Every structure is written in structure tokens, then in C-alpha cells.
Amino acid sequence: MELINKLKWRYAAKAMNGEKISEEKVDKILEAARLAPTSSGLQPFEIFVVSNQEVKNQLKEAAFGQPQIGDASHVLVFAAWDTYTEERINYMFDLTNEKRGFTNEGWENYRKQLLSTYVPKSAEENFVHTAKQAYIAFGAAIIAAAFEGVDATPMEGFSPEKVDEILGLQEKGLKSVLLLPLGYRDSEKDWLEKLEKVRKPKEKFITEMK
């Protein structure tokens, strides 16, 4: 029940007070994102952790002036691979073989299958897939933040092109997908905090087929 209570507590804070989050808590949130599942375990995205105020201010401008970014302790930028390549896929398979200390025929056949499936596709089609994987880790980070008592405000409302330029993502073969300001709510300025959390009732959300 502790996690459920934390999720009832959380909401998308509209104002933050500028208080710094401990590095320990930030590390736990990032680790939750790192441990999140992804398709074929490829983790086709990276997370940029921005605490520099000047850069946060630039990101705020790219996000149409949303104040949480400038007042956040940290801003996480989830940036997905712009496409799948042989090098990227092989890296994860080689890393798995190294960590587990063995290889097997089935695993190597699966590597070949992914290489033949993803690499020939267009970059646009592949980016749709990599971006979806970033969303999984994004959700894990939001839940972890709530568990740590940290406010997190999910954001899709920003100019990806401007964020990419600010962080130099194009040169890294990445594209920004999501922003997640982390911090602590400003109760005096946040109009949303006192309002009831509204979600669909269970019977409208879940269909059980026994």
C-alpha cells in the first residue's frame, strides 16, 4: 500500500520551489529508469540530467516558458536513438554475452533476426519504436520519484528541435522525446495541488475476463 499511497500523493506539479534534491534520491530515480524493461533489452535511448541553471533556463524557453523547468532541482531529458544501426544492436548483444559469460546459438540467431528486421527500416519508422521504449523508462522514473517523495512533472510540450540543439543531440544520433523536471512543489503558487486527483473509476478502466 505504501507505493499506492505515494501514487495518490503525486501529481504533475505546476510550480516548484527551487529546493535541491539529494543526489542519492536522483540516483535512485535514474536507476529505476535504467532498470526499466525495453523491447529486446536494447535500451534505445539515453537520459540527460540537467542541473545547470543556465541550461535549465534554455530548456524552459524551448518548453514555451513552463516555469517548473527553471525552478526544478534537476531536469531529465529522455532522448531516443534516431534509428537502429548494426553497431547499436551489436553493442547490447555483445554486452549481454560479456556480462553473462557465455553465448548460445538461439541468442545469436535472435541477434541476426533483429539486425535483419530493424536496420533496413527507415529512420522515421525506427524512431517511433525507440521513442516508445523511452516512455517505459519515463514511467518508471515518475513512479520512483513519487516513492522518494519527489515531485515530477511529465512534459511533452516543448520544441524537440530546440532541445536537441541545446544539448547537441543530433551529433550523438539522438532526438529528445520527453522532459521530466524533478523538484519539490511550491504549495503557495501551485493551483493544482489542492484539487482532487481525478482518474477513471475502476469499472470504466479495467475489464476482467475470467
XYZ file of C-alpha atoms in Angstrom:
210
model
C 0.000 0.000 0.000
C 2.922 2.353 0.519
C 3.527 2.679 -3.224
C -0.185 3.197 -3.925
C -0.348 5.941 -1.310
C 2.678 7.607 -2.880
C 0.996 7.485 -6.293
C -2.138 9.052 -4.819
C 0.092 11.796 -3.401
C 1.840 12.607 -6.672
C 0.537 14.896 -9.375
C 2.077 16.960 -12.146
C 3.295 19.905 -10.075
C 2.705 23.239 -11.804
C 5.121 25.198 -9.594
C 8.329 24.166 -7.865
C 10.184 25.922 -5.076
C 13.787 25.542 -6.270
C 14.843 23.276 -3.384
C 17.599 20.852 -4.325
C 17.041 17.099 -4.352
C 19.716 14.948 -2.749
C 21.978 13.157 -5.197
C 21.001 9.887 -3.518
C 17.370 10.381 -4.488
C 18.236 11.461 -8.020
C 20.423 8.361 -8.404
C 17.546 6.108 -7.287
C 15.178 7.691 -9.784
C 17.715 7.267 -12.582
C 18.406 3.679 -11.561
C 14.694 2.881 -11.755
C 14.688 4.233 -15.304
C 17.819 2.247 -16.170
C 16.250 -0.960 -14.868
C 13.003 -0.481 -16.782
C 12.143 -3.086 -19.414
C 12.608 -2.311 -23.103
C 11.961 -4.222 -26.298
C 14.637 -6.912 -26.700
C 16.549 -5.234 -23.868
C 18.106 -2.753 -26.301
C 17.505 0.378 -24.192
C 17.436 2.565 -27.319
C 17.603 5.913 -25.543
C 19.689 7.954 -23.130
C 18.853 10.275 -20.236
C 20.466 13.681 -19.810
C 20.435 15.059 -16.264
C 20.449 18.855 -16.264
C 21.084 20.761 -13.044
C 22.968 23.721 -14.547
C 20.712 26.756 -14.160
C 21.734 28.373 -17.443
C 20.894 25.213 -19.373
C 17.635 24.782 -17.457
C 16.692 28.322 -18.461
C 17.376 27.480 -22.092
C 15.250 24.362 -21.808
C 12.491 26.429 -20.210
C 12.474 28.726 -23.240
C 12.322 25.679 -25.531
C 9.343 24.448 -23.474
C 7.324 27.624 -24.024
C 8.243 29.137 -20.680
C 6.883 26.405 -18.408
C 8.162 27.564 -15.007
C 8.750 24.127 -13.484
C 11.816 23.678 -15.662
C 13.608 26.748 -14.397
C 12.599 26.105 -10.778
C 13.275 22.375 -10.781
C 16.231 20.874 -8.983
C 17.031 18.661 -11.974
C 15.531 18.230 -15.420
C 15.721 14.786 -17.010
C 15.736 14.765 -20.806
C 14.840 11.427 -22.373
C 16.474 11.219 -25.793
C 15.823 8.262 -28.098
C 18.076 6.810 -30.759
C 17.346 8.435 -34.101
C 17.412 4.949 -35.674
C 18.636 1.396 -35.146
C 22.078 0.520 -36.509
C 24.172 -2.629 -36.583
C 26.618 -1.030 -34.158
C 23.947 -0.146 -31.616
C 22.243 -3.532 -31.709
C 25.522 -5.443 -31.624
C 26.718 -3.427 -28.628
C 23.839 -4.613 -26.462
C 24.152 -8.230 -27.574
C 27.921 -8.196 -27.018
C 27.425 -6.580 -23.609
C 24.955 -9.302 -22.646
C 27.373 -12.025 -23.713
C 30.165 -10.362 -21.742
C 28.106 -9.967 -18.566
C 26.670 -13.492 -18.673
C 29.924 -15.103 -19.673
C 28.572 -17.300 -22.437
C 26.881 -17.310 -25.829
C 24.353 -19.652 -27.336
C 23.003 -20.338 -30.790
C 19.463 -19.186 -30.029
C 20.662 -15.817 -28.727
C 22.897 -15.251 -31.748
C 20.075 -16.178 -34.086
C 17.924 -13.615 -32.327
C 20.660 -11.023 -32.878
C 20.583 -11.775 -36.609
C 16.800 -11.532 -36.604
C 16.830 -8.067 -35.051
C 19.583 -6.871 -37.368
C 17.609 -8.008 -40.403
C 14.360 -6.571 -39.034
C 15.339 -3.128 -37.745
C 18.360 -1.983 -39.714
C 16.645 -1.972 -43.156
C 13.729 0.115 -41.877
C 13.569 3.854 -42.347
C 14.941 6.106 -39.624
C 11.467 7.586 -39.154
C 9.918 4.177 -38.505
C 12.711 3.153 -36.159
C 12.472 6.394 -34.193
C 8.794 5.759 -33.483
C 9.842 2.475 -31.900
C 12.790 3.820 -29.919
C 10.679 6.682 -28.589
C 8.087 4.217 -27.304
C 10.801 2.471 -25.303
C 11.802 5.773 -23.714
C 8.243 6.161 -22.451
C 8.542 2.928 -20.467
C 11.563 4.198 -18.550
C 9.889 7.593 -18.229
C 7.013 5.962 -16.368
C 9.422 4.093 -14.110
C 11.189 7.350 -13.245
C 7.896 9.051 -12.360
C 6.905 6.204 -10.051
C 10.341 6.137 -8.436
C 10.199 9.887 -7.876
C 6.854 9.531 -6.110
C 8.259 6.755 -3.945
C 11.118 9.074 -2.946
C 8.740 11.941 -2.173
C 9.975 13.960 -5.142
C 7.671 15.846 -7.476
C 7.991 15.066 -11.161
C 6.136 16.845 -13.961
C 5.893 14.891 -17.230
C 6.271 17.117 -20.287
C 5.761 16.606 -23.991
C 5.080 20.281 -24.641
C 8.385 21.568 -25.953
C 10.263 22.102 -29.197
C 12.334 18.951 -29.783
C 14.451 20.736 -32.356
C 15.430 23.443 -29.860
C 16.146 20.934 -27.088
C 18.234 18.848 -29.484
C 20.229 21.940 -30.384
C 20.749 22.991 -26.747
C 22.071 19.561 -25.749
C 23.861 18.740 -29.014
C 21.777 15.604 -29.506
C 21.907 15.407 -33.291
C 25.664 14.840 -33.186
C 25.038 11.932 -30.813
C 22.408 10.334 -33.044
C 19.640 11.159 -30.556
C 16.339 13.032 -30.536
C 14.608 14.453 -27.461
C 11.301 12.814 -26.640
C 10.304 13.790 -23.093
C 11.221 16.193 -20.301
C 10.869 15.394 -16.600
C 11.541 18.257 -14.186
C 12.258 16.950 -10.673
C 11.882 19.039 -7.557
C 9.526 19.970 -4.757
C 6.131 21.587 -5.178
C 5.573 25.208 -4.273
C 2.328 24.974 -2.298
C 1.747 28.726 -2.311
C 1.964 29.073 -6.081
C 0.626 25.746 -7.349
C -3.085 25.973 -8.164
C -3.309 22.235 -8.830
C -2.045 20.897 -5.506
C -5.299 21.347 -3.561
C -7.529 19.914 -6.263
C -8.737 16.330 -6.084
C -6.883 13.789 -8.210
C -9.284 12.553 -10.869
C -8.982 9.185 -12.584
C -11.499 6.948 -14.315
C -13.357 4.648 -11.924
C -12.061 1.081 -11.892
C -15.102 -0.296 -13.704
C -14.540 2.157 -16.573
C -10.832 1.419 -16.763
C -10.411 -2.324 -16.208
C -12.157 -5.207 -17.968
C -11.704 -8.589 -16.343
C -12.119 -11.721 -18.475
C -12.130 -14.693 -16.094
